[in-house]
Amino acid sequence: MKTHVLYGKSEVEVNVPDDSTVIEPQKIEALDDYTSAIQNVLRQPTGSKPLKELVNKDDIVSIVISDITRPTPNHILVPLLIEELNHVPRENFVIINGTGTHRDQTRDELVQMLGEDIVNSVKIVHNHCDEKESLVKVGHSKYGCDAYLNKDYVESDFKIVTGFIEPHFFAGFSGGPKGIMPGIAGLETIKTFHNAKMIGDPRSTWGNLEDNPVQDMAREVNTMCKPDFMLNVALNKDKAITAAFGGDVFEAHKEGCAYVKEHAMFKCDDRFDVVIASNSGYPLDQNLYQTVKGMSAASKVVKEGGNIIMVSECADGFPDHGKFAEIFKMADTPQGILDLIHDPNFSEVDQWQVQKQASIQTFANVYVYSELTDQQLKDSMLNPTSNIEQTIADLEAQYGRKLSIGVMPQGPLTIPYVEDEA
């Protein structure tokens, strides 16, 4: 059986046995008229008055967007928001790129994300989580840290957060409150949000919102300086819009998550010896750091001691910024990494992603098909593969039997589960 797994801006063809299980969300067609759908939620939002009625012509309006590691259609959402608020002068808008701890975008990347007209006519700032002068303290979290958010956002008169909703490996779902926390938060706040206890909590997992401490902290920080309006969308395999949600950040997000969960859940009868998974292609598979999300999704249905084969381009490397690659040099084994991270005295940027990867590696073997060198993968305690079919054949020879195989063409856009374990 030939399957096609998302890889970069294209796909990789993988031949697997005919009895393999293809694990992916329900197929959802793109909206024929996404413009009307978005305008409808701006004018008839959930838990809110229509957007235009809420904004005065003299207001400074901030619009928080996802950075380039997310496929949010900013080039669609932002112009429609500005068009809806056409009584507000362009110079009164500020777009805040929710980079969290990620790097700034270049001008060319911003044009790709937003379109040249927006880049040329609207103020754009990047969140700099480590620059105290660009942040404002908005409160103190019950999780043990001060809460800092972007100054341009806090000081704006009207606050809009945008994004898209997909399954998330420790927040349950992306979108909504996560656009603010960690998107435009300060480093101290982000590090608490991602600390070993929060990430290691079994409730911090795919598809869970209600008793999830990570989602709870995101909501808590949002209440300290709440967005006045949210606009989120759901996307299909082709990154096309299938639904739009707008209004109160908590009510509209809950509505969107229910929609995504209904289509993303996939029941498996049992765990698999091998799970082949993408990282949902570009832009999420730009680096190894983000690839941990696909590994985590695959780990939900791989057998203990089994094998995950990640198909993720990683054109941007580890990436070069941050501490992701560096932390892997601090111990010799995945368990050693976990012991290090759980030390109360240890605190590094990106440790959350390393923690997730290392915990998966203590459960299953992980192979990666990518643009990374073999040495780069080995430095991260991963197994390189340049031929997926050959790797499967080698594993069957090693096990001495036919292996059960699951394939996740869209990777973390799916929430696979085994019913007896749910």
XYZ file of C-alpha atoms in Angstrom, residues 138-145 147 149 177 181 189 192-193 198 213-226 250:
31
model
C 0.253 42.196 34.886
C -0.001 40.035 38.005
C 1.326 37.042 39.905
C 0.421 33.487 38.910
C -0.729 30.884 41.413
C 1.835 28.645 39.691
C 4.625 30.635 41.323
C 5.849 33.409 39.020
C 3.212 37.322 34.850
C 3.209 40.408 28.871
C -5.428 31.827 25.332
C 0.433 32.903 27.038
C 6.550 33.483 32.912
C 7.192 28.481 34.680
C 4.523 27.656 32.091
C 3.786 21.322 34.437
C -2.530 22.799 34.420
C -0.845 24.184 31.295
C -4.159 25.319 29.797
C -5.217 26.559 33.222
C -2.170 28.816 33.543
C -2.720 30.133 30.017
C -6.280 31.078 30.983
C -5.153 32.548 34.303
C -2.624 34.885 32.675
C -5.189 35.866 30.042
C -7.580 37.015 32.773
C -4.898 39.390 34.092
C -4.966 41.351 30.831
C -7.742 39.766 28.825
C -12.685 31.544 26.509
